[in-house]
Amino acid sequence: MKFKKFDPNDYVMVVKNGKIVRQGLGLSLFYNELTTNIMVAPSTAFDGTFAFDDLVTSDYQRVCVQGVTTYMLTDYEKAVQMLDFSYNRGVAVREKIGATMALLEKRINNIIKAIIIREVSRKDVRTIIRCADEMAKVIVDKLADDESIGKLGVSIVAVNILGINPNAETRKALEAAAREQILKEQDDAIYMRRNAAIEQERVIKENEINTEIKVAEKEREKEEKEQDMLRYIQQCQLDMKKEEQEREQAMKLNAMKSELAMTTEKQEKELELKRKAVAKRREIDNEEMLGKIELEQKNKDLTAMEAENAKIKADQEAYAVEGIVRAYNNLNVALVEAFAMTQMDPATIMARGFMSIGENAGKIGNFNITPDLLQTITQGIKTAAQQ
């Protein structure tokens, strides 16, 4: 049975049969070396440095990026699975922790280098040497989202870029360009002084010209004021004439309104009289119409009475005719014909005789009429007709 007291900054995990039975900071414990394993991890933050001098920018220039990473273990169970933090009595705890953290630092630097390579390859050398803070922020953000950092149980506290330096030849070229820019700025300053002197002379001349212009403007303002006064007087006269004309127009308008009102009133009276006359005429027409309607009704009644009387008279005549027809139906035809023949002339009787002969032609064998007989009959008929 052994006793061990660990430092307050040591996070101790006691493992028996593959399970953690006890863990915490700065533990003091008795343990059996045959059945117990102990793992000790640091709880403090570590600073890891990095320097990458084989980086190439988008314009094919080599640069060196130097920086410091501050990190610490936050998930000890993940950390002890990925790294060797086992406690061994034969090895000092600080040496073992230092070797393990050096390995962890190397893994973190490899992840950081991959991020820096991607960032450097996207920018030219002039841009990359001025964006140390931006690159540090990008590295922190990328590490926070990196799954491998989470699996290591590590939390990145801070990343600081200490320098981004191009190689010697590139630096000389950039320094030469900067030097030329400074000399150019110096020449520009000389030209600016000369231009300032010329500008000063120009300002003096402009002031003189402006003074003359202002004097001329004052004189012009004076003339304009005199013209304004004359225009004001003319405008006042015009306004007075306009007011007088407006008053005359108003009087004429009032007179026209009065005349129009009188005319309108007269027309309204005439219209009222016309309306009354029309109403009276309409009333008379209505009375005449009623009279005509009444007369027509009386005519209708009279016509109905006449039709009724005519019907009664026709019925009476039909009754009389019916009596005559009944009387004629009872008469002897031969007697009537004999009576009728007594009233006929000889020619008619002769015509009736011939008609009878014609009707009974089938019963007559021979019938001879000589010219003499026909002439005698004709003469007798003429003589009878003359008498």
mmCIF file of C-alpha atoms in Angstrom:
data_model
loop_
_atom_site.group_PDB
_atom_site.id
_atom_site.type_symbol
_atom_site.label_atom_id
_atom_site.label_comp_id
_atom_site.label_asym_id
_atom_site.label_seq_id
_atom_site.Cartn_x
_atom_site.Cartn_y
_atom_site.Cartn_z
ATOM 1 C CA MET A 1 0.000 0.000 0.000
ATOM 2 C CA LYS A 2 1.493 3.347 -1.063
ATOM 3 C CA PHE A 3 0.628 6.932 -0.174
ATOM 4 C CA LYS A 4 0.848 9.855 -2.604
ATOM 5 C CA LYS A 5 -0.004 13.524 -2.245
ATOM 6 C CA PHE A 6 -0.327 15.402 -5.543
ATOM 7 C CA ASP A 7 0.077 19.130 -6.226
ATOM 8 C CA PRO A 8 -3.026 21.373 -6.125
ATOM 9 C CA ASN A 9 -2.785 22.002 -9.917
ATOM 10 C CA ASP A 10 -2.744 18.275 -10.728
ATOM 11 C CA TYR A 11 -6.014 16.712 -11.807
ATOM 12 C CA VAL A 12 -5.871 13.130 -10.521
ATOM 13 C CA MET A 13 -8.015 10.201 -11.744
ATOM 14 C CA VAL A 14 -7.862 6.840 -9.929
ATOM 15 C CA VAL A 15 -8.698 3.827 -12.143
ATOM 16 C CA LYS A 16 -9.539 0.320 -10.914
ATOM 17 C CA ASN A 17 -10.610 -2.471 -13.239
ATOM 18 C CA GLY A 18 -10.832 0.000 -16.124
ATOM 19 C CA LYS A 19 -13.204 2.355 -14.304
ATOM 20 C CA ILE A 20 -12.530 5.739 -12.726
ATOM 21 C CA VAL A 21 -13.347 5.414 -9.052
ATOM 22 C CA ARG A 22 -12.094 8.774 -7.903
ATOM 23 C CA GLN A 23 -11.014 12.043 -9.513
ATOM 24 C CA GLY A 24 -10.296 15.633 -8.543
ATOM 25 C CA LEU A 25 -7.645 18.315 -8.045
ATOM 26 C CA GLY A 26 -4.664 17.767 -5.689
ATOM 27 C CA LEU A 27 -5.842 14.437 -4.247
ATOM 28 C CA SER A 28 -4.033 12.647 -1.421
ATOM 29 C CA LEU A 29 -4.586 8.891 -1.371
ATOM 30 C CA PHE A 30 -3.381 5.413 -0.448
ATOM 31 C CA TYR A 31 -3.264 2.985 -3.381
ATOM 32 C CA ASN A 32 -2.131 -0.488 -4.275
ATOM 33 C CA GLU A 33 0.221 -0.573 -7.216
ATOM 34 C CA LEU A 34 -0.974 -4.030 -8.210
ATOM 35 C CA THR A 35 -4.676 -3.105 -8.610
ATOM 36 C CA THR A 36 -4.745 0.665 -9.076
ATOM 37 C CA ASN A 37 -3.689 2.965 -11.931
ATOM 38 C CA ILE A 38 -3.352 6.703 -11.556
ATOM 39 C CA MET A 39 -3.502 9.347 -14.289
ATOM 40 C CA VAL A 40 -2.345 12.901 -13.613
ATOM 41 C CA ALA A 41 -3.221 15.790 -15.989
ATOM 42 C CA PRO A 42 -2.393 19.475 -15.584
ATOM 43 C CA SER A 43 -5.178 21.954 -14.839
ATOM 44 C CA THR A 44 -3.180 25.065 -15.731
ATOM 45 C CA ALA A 45 -2.897 26.780 -19.122
ATOM 46 C CA PHE A 46 0.082 26.258 -21.406
ATOM 47 C CA ASP A 47 1.688 28.531 -23.991
ATOM 48 C CA GLY A 48 2.781 26.899 -27.218
ATOM 49 C CA THR A 49 4.819 28.712 -29.868
ATOM 50 C CA PHE A 50 4.798 28.142 -33.595
ATOM 51 C CA ALA A 51 6.802 29.472 -36.537
ATOM 52 C CA PHE A 52 5.965 28.424 -40.110
ATOM 53 C CA ASP A 53 8.451 29.665 -42.733
ATOM 54 C CA ASP A 54 7.333 27.603 -45.728
ATOM 55 C CA LEU A 55 4.088 29.425 -46.459
ATOM 56 C CA VAL A 56 3.358 30.753 -49.985
ATOM 57 C CA THR A 57 1.016 33.663 -50.734
ATOM 58 C CA SER A 58 -1.333 33.981 -53.698
ATOM 59 C CA ASP A 59 1.385 35.903 -55.595
ATOM 60 C CA TYR A 60 3.936 33.108 -54.926
ATOM 61 C CA GLN A 61 5.967 34.849 -52.207
ATOM 62 C CA ARG A 62 7.288 32.954 -49.190
ATOM 63 C CA VAL A 63 6.439 34.317 -45.740
ATOM 64 C CA CYS A 64 7.094 33.265 -42.150
ATOM 65 C CA VAL A 65 4.246 33.371 -39.596
ATOM 66 C CA GLN A 66 5.152 33.336 -35.884
ATOM 67 C CA GLY A 67 2.767 33.181 -32.967
ATOM 68 C CA VAL A 68 1.799 31.900 -29.541
ATOM 69 C CA THR A 69 -1.127 29.680 -28.610
ATOM 70 C CA THR A 70 -2.543 29.575 -25.068
ATOM 71 C CA TYR A 71 -4.508 26.399 -24.328
ATOM 72 C CA MET A 72 -5.613 24.213 -21.430
ATOM 73 C CA LEU A 73 -7.324 20.898 -20.776
ATOM 74 C CA THR A 74 -11.043 21.172 -20.040
ATOM 75 C CA ASP A 75 -12.318 17.622 -20.689
ATOM 76 C CA TYR A 76 -9.930 15.371 -18.773
ATOM 77 C CA GLU A 77 -11.667 12.138 -19.686
ATOM 78 C CA LYS A 78 -11.215 12.822 -23.412
ATOM 79 C CA ALA A 79 -7.664 14.046 -22.855
ATOM 80 C CA VAL A 80 -6.530 10.887 -21.007
ATOM 81 C CA GLN A 81 -7.995 8.782 -23.822
ATOM 82 C CA MET A 82 -6.034 10.643 -26.508
ATOM 83 C CA LEU A 83 -2.772 11.265 -24.544
ATOM 84 C CA ASP A 84 -0.635 9.357 -22.055
ATOM 85 C CA PHE A 85 -1.057 10.947 -18.605
ATOM 86 C CA SER A 86 -0.391 7.737 -16.594
ATOM 87 C CA TYR A 87 1.471 8.149 -13.295
ATOM 88 C CA ASN A 88 4.700 6.176 -12.781
ATOM 89 C CA ARG A 89 6.725 6.334 -9.599
ATOM 90 C CA GLY A 90 9.968 5.980 -11.560
ATOM 91 C CA VAL A 91 9.336 9.131 -13.643
ATOM 92 C CA ALA A 92 8.858 12.615 -12.245
ATOM 93 C CA VAL A 93 5.313 13.905 -12.648
ATOM 94 C CA ARG A 94 6.456 17.236 -14.143
ATOM 95 C CA GLU A 95 8.642 15.555 -16.749
ATOM 96 C CA LYS A 96 5.852 13.205 -17.828
ATOM 97 C CA ILE A 97 3.317 16.012 -18.031
ATOM 98 C CA GLY A 98 5.801 18.197 -19.948
ATOM 99 C CA ALA A 99 6.470 15.474 -22.547
ATOM 100 C CA THR A 100 2.750 14.793 -22.982
ATOM 101 C CA MET A 101 1.885 18.486 -23.303
ATOM 102 C CA ALA A 102 4.709 18.903 -25.846
ATOM 103 C CA LEU A 103 3.050 16.201 -27.947
ATOM 104 C CA LEU A 104 -0.325 17.948 -27.529
ATOM 105 C CA GLU A 105 1.273 21.246 -28.568
ATOM 106 C CA LYS A 106 2.654 19.623 -31.724
ATOM 107 C CA ARG A 107 -0.829 18.330 -32.649
ATOM 108 C CA ILE A 108 -2.386 21.732 -32.075
ATOM 109 C CA ASN A 109 0.348 23.426 -34.134
ATOM 110 C CA ASN A 110 -0.305 21.052 -37.011
ATOM 111 C CA ILE A 111 -3.992 22.042 -37.019
ATOM 112 C CA ILE A 112 -3.025 25.735 -36.819
ATOM 113 C CA LYS A 113 -0.555 25.357 -39.675
ATOM 114 C CA ALA A 114 -3.262 23.890 -41.941
ATOM 115 C CA ILE A 115 -5.502 26.877 -41.164
ATOM 116 C CA ILE A 116 -2.704 29.399 -41.772
ATOM 117 C CA ILE A 117 -1.739 27.766 -45.087
ATOM 118 C CA ARG A 118 -5.316 28.164 -46.366
ATOM 119 C CA GLU A 119 -5.485 31.790 -45.244
ATOM 120 C CA VAL A 120 -2.058 32.771 -46.632
ATOM 121 C CA SER A 121 -2.704 31.140 -50.005
ATOM 122 C CA ARG A 122 -5.774 33.369 -50.514
ATOM 123 C CA LYS A 123 -3.963 36.746 -50.149
ATOM 124 C CA ASP A 124 -0.965 38.495 -51.676
ATOM 125 C CA VAL A 125 2.174 39.341 -49.671
ATOM 126 C CA ARG A 126 1.312 43.028 -49.186
ATOM 127 C CA THR A 127 -2.071 42.104 -47.704
ATOM 128 C CA ILE A 128 -0.926 39.187 -45.589
ATOM 129 C CA ILE A 129 1.810 41.096 -43.699
ATOM 130 C CA ARG A 130 -0.811 43.601 -42.472
ATOM 131 C CA CYS A 131 -3.530 41.226 -41.287
ATOM 132 C CA ALA A 132 -2.007 39.623 -38.148
ATOM 133 C CA ASP A 133 -5.021 40.410 -35.946
ATOM 134 C CA GLU A 134 -7.463 39.224 -38.601
ATOM 135 C CA MET A 135 -5.535 35.963 -39.002
ATOM 136 C CA ALA A 136 -5.463 35.398 -35.226
ATOM 137 C CA LYS A 137 -9.254 35.811 -35.079
ATOM 138 C CA VAL A 138 -9.706 33.395 -37.987
ATOM 139 C CA ILE A 139 -7.505 30.803 -36.269
ATOM 140 C CA VAL A 140 -9.472 31.078 -32.996
ATOM 141 C CA ASP A 141 -12.801 30.701 -34.851
ATOM 142 C CA LYS A 142 -11.571 27.731 -36.872
ATOM 143 C CA LEU A 143 -10.134 25.970 -33.799
ATOM 144 C CA ALA A 144 -13.428 26.469 -31.931
ATOM 145 C CA ASP A 145 -15.238 24.630 -34.742
ATOM 146 C CA ASP A 146 -12.575 21.936 -35.238
ATOM 147 C CA GLU A 147 -13.724 18.457 -34.164
ATOM 148 C CA SER A 148 -10.171 17.188 -33.514
ATOM 149 C CA ILE A 149 -9.638 19.906 -30.885
ATOM 150 C CA GLY A 150 -12.826 18.811 -29.156
ATOM 151 C CA LYS A 151 -11.720 15.169 -29.232
ATOM 152 C CA LEU A 152 -8.426 16.132 -27.552
ATOM 153 C CA GLY A 153 -10.378 17.700 -24.657
ATOM 154 C CA VAL A 154 -8.540 20.990 -25.175
ATOM 155 C CA SER A 155 -9.894 24.548 -25.055
ATOM 156 C CA ILE A 156 -8.008 27.287 -26.920
ATOM 157 C CA VAL A 157 -7.723 30.328 -24.663
ATOM 158 C CA ALA A 158 -5.995 32.680 -27.100
ATOM 159 C CA VAL A 159 -3.976 32.828 -30.309
ATOM 160 C CA ASN A 160 -1.593 35.718 -30.915
ATOM 161 C CA ILE A 161 0.298 36.311 -34.170
ATOM 162 C CA LEU A 162 3.682 37.798 -33.260
ATOM 163 C CA GLY A 163 4.846 38.438 -36.777
ATOM 164 C CA ILE A 164 4.288 37.813 -40.475
ATOM 165 C CA ASN A 165 7.605 38.317 -42.264
ATOM 166 C CA PRO A 166 8.471 37.824 -45.950
ATOM 167 C CA ASN A 167 11.864 36.472 -47.008
ATOM 168 C CA ALA A 168 14.883 38.770 -47.285
ATOM 169 C CA GLU A 169 14.579 39.502 -51.012
ATOM 170 C CA THR A 170 10.896 40.226 -50.806
ATOM 171 C CA ARG A 171 11.442 42.433 -47.767
ATOM 172 C CA LYS A 172 14.098 44.426 -49.643
ATOM 173 C CA ALA A 173 11.760 44.861 -52.597
ATOM 174 C CA LEU A 174 8.951 46.003 -50.324
ATOM 175 C CA GLU A 175 11.307 48.343 -48.459
ATOM 176 C CA ALA A 176 12.492 49.785 -51.773
ATOM 177 C CA ALA A 177 8.914 50.332 -52.869
ATOM 178 C CA ALA A 178 8.119 51.948 -49.520
ATOM 179 C CA ARG A 179 11.264 54.081 -49.750
ATOM 180 C CA GLU A 180 10.274 55.236 -53.207
ATOM 181 C CA GLN A 181 6.824 56.021 -51.879
ATOM 182 C CA ILE A 182 8.375 58.105 -49.060
ATOM 183 C CA LEU A 183 10.597 59.978 -51.556
ATOM 184 C CA LYS A 184 7.562 60.544 -53.718
ATOM 185 C CA GLU A 185 5.716 61.909 -50.719
ATOM 186 C CA GLN A 186 8.697 64.177 -50.046
ATOM 187 C CA ASP A 187 8.557 65.461 -53.633
ATOM 188 C CA ASP A 188 4.823 65.876 -53.284
ATOM 189 C CA ALA A 189 5.415 67.966 -50.142
ATOM 190 C CA ILE A 190 7.809 70.236 -52.070
ATOM 191 C CA TYR A 191 5.302 70.561 -54.881
ATOM 192 C CA MET A 192 2.588 71.237 -52.335
ATOM 193 C CA ARG A 193 4.640 74.069 -50.815
ATOM 194 C CA ARG A 194 5.142 75.572 -54.255
ATOM 195 C CA ASN A 195 1.489 75.115 -55.036
ATOM 196 C CA ALA A 196 0.605 76.693 -51.699
ATOM 197 C CA ALA A 197 2.670 79.769 -52.592
ATOM 198 C CA ILE A 198 1.044 79.969 -56.016
ATOM 199 C CA GLU A 199 -2.320 79.376 -54.413
ATOM 200 C CA GLN A 200 -1.625 82.200 -51.945
ATOM 201 C CA GLU A 201 -0.814 84.603 -54.785
ATOM 202 C CA ARG A 202 -3.936 83.462 -56.587
ATOM 203 C CA VAL A 203 -5.973 84.058 -53.428
ATOM 204 C CA ILE A 204 -4.571 87.601 -53.138
ATOM 205 C CA LYS A 205 -5.450 88.351 -56.761
ATOM 206 C CA GLU A 206 -8.854 86.789 -56.301
ATOM 207 C CA ASN A 207 -9.402 88.969 -53.231
ATOM 208 C CA GLU A 208 -8.587 92.069 -55.272
ATOM 209 C CA ILE A 209 -10.895 90.944 -58.054
ATOM 210 C CA ASN A 210 -13.575 90.023 -55.482
ATOM 211 C CA THR A 211 -13.267 93.508 -53.982
ATOM 212 C CA GLU A 212 -13.833 95.092 -57.377
ATOM 213 C CA ILE A 213 -16.711 92.712 -57.992
ATOM 214 C CA LYS A 214 -18.280 93.584 -54.640
ATOM 215 C CA VAL A 215 -17.993 97.332 -55.408
ATOM 216 C CA ALA A 216 -19.661 96.711 -58.759
ATOM 217 C CA GLU A 217 -22.310 94.581 -57.045
ATOM 218 C CA LYS A 218 -22.991 97.384 -54.548
ATOM 219 C CA GLU A 219 -23.468 99.849 -57.400
ATOM 220 C CA ARG A 220 -25.685 97.345 -59.192
ATOM 221 C CA GLU A 221 -27.673 96.792 -55.985
ATOM 222 C CA LYS A 222 -28.128 100.547 -55.705
ATOM 223 C CA GLU A 223 -29.414 100.754 -59.251
ATOM 224 C CA GLU A 224 -31.631 97.722 -58.641
ATOM 225 C CA LYS A 225 -33.083 99.339 -55.521
ATOM 226 C CA GLU A 226 -33.864 102.500 -57.521
ATOM 227 C CA GLN A 227 -35.469 100.352 -60.217
ATOM 228 C CA ASP A 228 -37.367 98.446 -57.533
ATOM 229 C CA MET A 229 -38.658 101.716 -56.115
ATOM 230 C CA LEU A 230 -39.841 102.861 -59.538
ATOM 231 C CA ARG A 231 -41.453 99.460 -60.113
ATOM 232 C CA TYR A 232 -43.080 99.668 -56.690
ATOM 233 C CA ILE A 233 -44.578 103.087 -57.476
ATOM 234 C CA GLN A 234 -45.810 101.833 -60.845
ATOM 235 C CA GLN A 235 -47.206 98.747 -59.203
ATOM 236 C CA CYS A 236 -49.048 100.874 -56.631
ATOM 237 C CA GLN A 237 -50.573 102.912 -59.449
ATOM 238 C CA LEU A 238 -51.537 99.774 -61.283
ATOM 239 C CA ASP A 239 -53.050 98.338 -58.095
ATOM 240 C CA MET A 240 -55.105 101.495 -57.586
ATOM 241 C CA LYS A 241 -56.371 101.341 -61.168
ATOM 242 C CA LYS A 242 -57.072 97.658 -60.763
ATOM 243 C CA GLU A 243 -59.011 98.273 -57.542
ATOM 244 C CA GLU A 244 -61.028 101.003 -59.246
ATOM 245 C CA GLN A 245 -61.760 98.713 -62.188
ATOM 246 C CA GLU A 246 -62.716 95.923 -59.795
ATOM 247 C CA ARG A 247 -65.126 98.269 -57.978
ATOM 248 C CA GLU A 248 -66.704 99.301 -61.283
ATOM 249 C CA GLN A 249 -66.967 95.676 -62.327
ATOM 250 C CA ALA A 250 -68.448 94.818 -58.933
ATOM 251 C CA MET A 251 -71.070 97.581 -59.347
ATOM 252 C CA LYS A 252 -71.870 96.377 -62.849
ATOM 253 C CA LEU A 253 -72.039 92.842 -61.581
ATOM 254 C CA ASN A 254 -74.397 93.842 -58.757
ATOM 255 C CA ALA A 255 -76.595 95.706 -61.265
ATOM 256 C CA MET A 256 -76.597 92.692 -63.547
ATOM 257 C CA LYS A 257 -77.418 90.455 -60.594
ATOM 258 C CA SER A 258 -80.329 92.717 -59.616
ATOM 259 C CA GLU A 259 -81.604 92.807 -63.190
ATOM 260 C CA LEU A 260 -81.159 89.072 -63.440
ATOM 261 C CA ALA A 261 -83.006 88.598 -60.153
ATOM 262 C CA MET A 262 -85.887 90.772 -61.403
ATOM 263 C CA THR A 263 -85.935 88.932 -64.726
ATOM 264 C CA THR A 264 -85.844 85.627 -62.921
ATOM 265 C CA GLU A 265 -88.674 86.665 -60.647
ATOM 266 C CA LYS A 266 -90.713 87.835 -63.658
ATOM 267 C CA GLN A 267 -90.011 84.583 -65.462
ATOM 268 C CA GLU A 268 -90.957 82.636 -62.354
ATOM 269 C CA LYS A 269 -94.273 84.526 -62.149
ATOM 270 C CA GLU A 270 -94.934 83.935 -65.861
ATOM 271 C CA LEU A 271 -94.005 80.319 -65.403
ATOM 272 C CA GLU A 272 -96.345 80.074 -62.429
ATOM 273 C CA LEU A 273 -99.163 81.614 -64.496
ATOM 274 C CA LYS A 274 -98.387 79.191 -67.312
ATOM 275 C CA ARG A 275 -98.403 76.295 -64.865
ATOM 276 C CA LYS A 276 -101.772 77.460 -63.519
ATOM 277 C CA ALA A 277 -103.153 77.865 -67.071
ATOM 278 C CA VAL A 278 -101.870 74.446 -67.992
ATOM 279 C CA ALA A 279 -103.387 72.992 -64.821
ATOM 280 C CA LYS A 280 -106.697 74.734 -65.604
ATOM 281 C CA ARG A 281 -106.571 73.547 -69.205
ATOM 282 C CA ARG A 282 -105.764 70.050 -68.013
ATOM 283 C CA GLU A 283 -108.690 70.216 -65.621
ATOM 284 C CA ILE A 284 -111.030 71.333 -68.469
ATOM 285 C CA ASP A 285 -109.643 68.605 -70.717
ATOM 286 C CA ASN A 286 -110.245 66.094 -67.953
ATOM 287 C CA GLU A 287 -113.835 67.308 -67.577
ATOM 288 C CA GLU A 288 -114.329 67.154 -71.373
ATOM 289 C CA MET A 289 -112.843 63.701 -71.395
ATOM 290 C CA LEU A 290 -115.153 62.616 -68.601
ATOM 291 C CA GLY A 291 -118.085 64.086 -70.557
ATOM 292 C CA LYS A 292 -117.017 62.243 -73.702
ATOM 293 C CA ILE A 293 -116.595 59.058 -71.736
ATOM 294 C CA GLU A 294 -120.082 59.505 -70.276
ATOM 295 C CA LEU A 295 -121.498 60.284 -73.761
ATOM 296 C CA GLU A 296 -119.749 57.255 -75.231
ATOM 297 C CA GLN A 297 -121.156 55.139 -72.423
ATOM 298 C CA LYS A 298 -124.663 56.450 -73.227
ATOM 299 C CA ASN A 299 -124.030 55.806 -76.949
ATOM 300 C CA LYS A 300 -122.881 52.318 -76.039
ATOM 301 C CA ASP A 301 -126.077 51.774 -74.031
ATOM 302 C CA LEU A 302 -128.177 53.204 -76.926
ATOM 303 C CA THR A 303 -126.394 51.008 -79.452
ATOM 304 C CA ALA A 304 -127.011 47.990 -77.239
ATOM 305 C CA MET A 305 -130.710 48.923 -77.022
ATOM 306 C CA GLU A 306 -130.913 49.435 -80.834
ATOM 307 C CA ALA A 307 -129.211 46.078 -81.393
ATOM 308 C CA GLU A 308 -131.644 44.450 -78.997
ATOM 309 C CA ASN A 309 -134.602 46.107 -80.768
ATOM 310 C CA ALA A 310 -133.186 45.098 -84.188
ATOM 311 C CA LYS A 311 -132.836 41.550 -82.978
ATOM 312 C CA ILE A 312 -136.442 41.554 -81.719
ATOM 313 C CA LYS A 313 -137.640 43.050 -85.059
ATOM 314 C CA ALA A 314 -135.601 40.486 -87.025
ATOM 315 C CA ASP A 315 -137.088 37.724 -84.896
ATOM 316 C CA GLN A 316 -140.575 39.086 -85.711
ATOM 317 C CA GLU A 317 -139.830 39.280 -89.479
ATOM 318 C CA ALA A 318 -138.342 35.769 -89.406
ATOM 319 C CA TYR A 319 -141.483 34.544 -87.671
ATOM 320 C CA ALA A 320 -143.670 36.189 -90.383
ATOM 321 C CA VAL A 321 -141.516 34.761 -93.198
ATOM 322 C CA GLU A 322 -141.720 31.354 -91.518
ATOM 323 C CA GLY A 323 -145.549 31.666 -91.542
ATOM 324 C CA ILE A 324 -145.522 32.576 -95.245
ATOM 325 C CA VAL A 325 -143.203 29.680 -96.023
ATOM 326 C CA ARG A 326 -145.515 27.321 -94.160
ATOM 327 C CA ALA A 327 -148.434 28.745 -96.181
ATOM 328 C CA TYR A 328 -146.501 28.292 -99.471
ATOM 329 C CA ASN A 329 -145.657 24.730 -98.553
ATOM 330 C CA ASN A 330 -149.370 23.912 -98.275
ATOM 331 C CA LEU A 331 -150.336 25.470 -101.731
ATOM 332 C CA ASN A 332 -151.080 23.430 -104.914
ATOM 333 C CA VAL A 333 -148.295 24.049 -107.430
ATOM 334 C CA ALA A 334 -150.477 23.582 -110.478
ATOM 335 C CA LEU A 335 -152.978 26.054 -109.126
ATOM 336 C CA VAL A 336 -150.298 28.588 -108.475
ATOM 337 C CA GLU A 337 -148.866 28.187 -111.923
ATOM 338 C CA ALA A 338 -152.312 28.583 -113.527
ATOM 339 C CA PHE A 339 -152.894 31.701 -111.504
ATOM 340 C CA ALA A 340 -149.510 33.040 -112.505
ATOM 341 C CA MET A 341 -150.110 32.372 -116.169
ATOM 342 C CA THR A 342 -153.209 34.519 -116.121
ATOM 343 C CA GLN A 343 -150.993 37.434 -115.286
ATOM 344 C CA MET A 344 -148.281 36.679 -117.898
ATOM 345 C CA ASP A 345 -147.950 38.167 -121.390
ATOM 346 C CA PRO A 346 -148.176 35.899 -124.497
ATOM 347 C CA ALA A 347 -144.407 35.933 -125.052
ATOM 348 C CA THR A 348 -143.800 34.629 -121.539
ATOM 349 C CA ILE A 349 -146.464 31.999 -121.972
ATOM 350 C CA MET A 350 -144.903 30.996 -125.276
ATOM 351 C CA ALA A 351 -141.457 30.734 -123.612
ATOM 352 C CA ARG A 352 -142.905 28.582 -120.878
ATOM 353 C CA GLY A 353 -144.456 26.317 -123.542
ATOM 354 C CA PHE A 354 -141.132 25.817 -125.275
ATOM 355 C CA MET A 355 -139.515 25.091 -121.892
ATOM 356 C CA SER A 356 -142.096 22.398 -121.203
ATOM 357 C CA ILE A 357 -141.470 20.892 -124.651
ATOM 358 C CA GLY A 358 -137.781 20.811 -123.896
ATOM 359 C CA GLU A 359 -138.295 19.211 -120.500
ATOM 360 C CA ASN A 360 -140.490 16.476 -122.068
ATOM 361 C CA ALA A 361 -138.414 16.000 -125.228
ATOM 362 C CA GLY A 362 -137.953 12.308 -124.435
ATOM 363 C CA LYS A 363 -141.643 11.732 -124.466
ATOM 364 C CA ILE A 364 -142.323 13.492 -127.811
ATOM 365 C CA GLY A 365 -141.945 11.481 -130.936
ATOM 366 C CA ASN A 366 -142.023 14.183 -133.678
ATOM 367 C CA PHE A 367 -142.555 17.932 -133.345
ATOM 368 C CA ASN A 368 -142.518 20.091 -136.493
ATOM 369 C CA ILE A 369 -142.567 23.893 -136.514
ATOM 370 C CA THR A 370 -142.864 25.475 -139.987
ATOM 371 C CA PRO A 371 -141.456 28.899 -140.738
ATOM 372 C CA ASP A 372 -144.887 30.213 -141.321
ATOM 373 C CA LEU A 373 -146.065 28.988 -137.956
ATOM 374 C CA LEU A 374 -142.991 30.482 -136.253
ATOM 375 C CA GLN A 375 -143.518 33.809 -138.034
ATOM 376 C CA THR A 376 -147.187 33.837 -137.080
ATOM 377 C CA ILE A 377 -146.299 33.163 -133.435
ATOM 378 C CA THR A 378 -143.628 35.862 -133.460
ATOM 379 C CA GLN A 379 -145.906 38.464 -134.956
ATOM 380 C CA GLY A 380 -148.588 37.624 -132.477
ATOM 381 C CA ILE A 381 -146.094 38.052 -129.652
ATOM 382 C CA LYS A 382 -144.980 41.451 -130.995
ATOM 383 C CA THR A 383 -148.569 42.596 -131.401
ATOM 384 C CA ALA A 384 -149.364 41.530 -127.870
ATOM 385 C CA ALA A 385 -146.335 43.315 -126.575
ATOM 386 C CA GLN A 386 -147.322 46.570 -128.375
ATOM 387 C CA GLN A 387 -150.814 46.422 -126.889
#
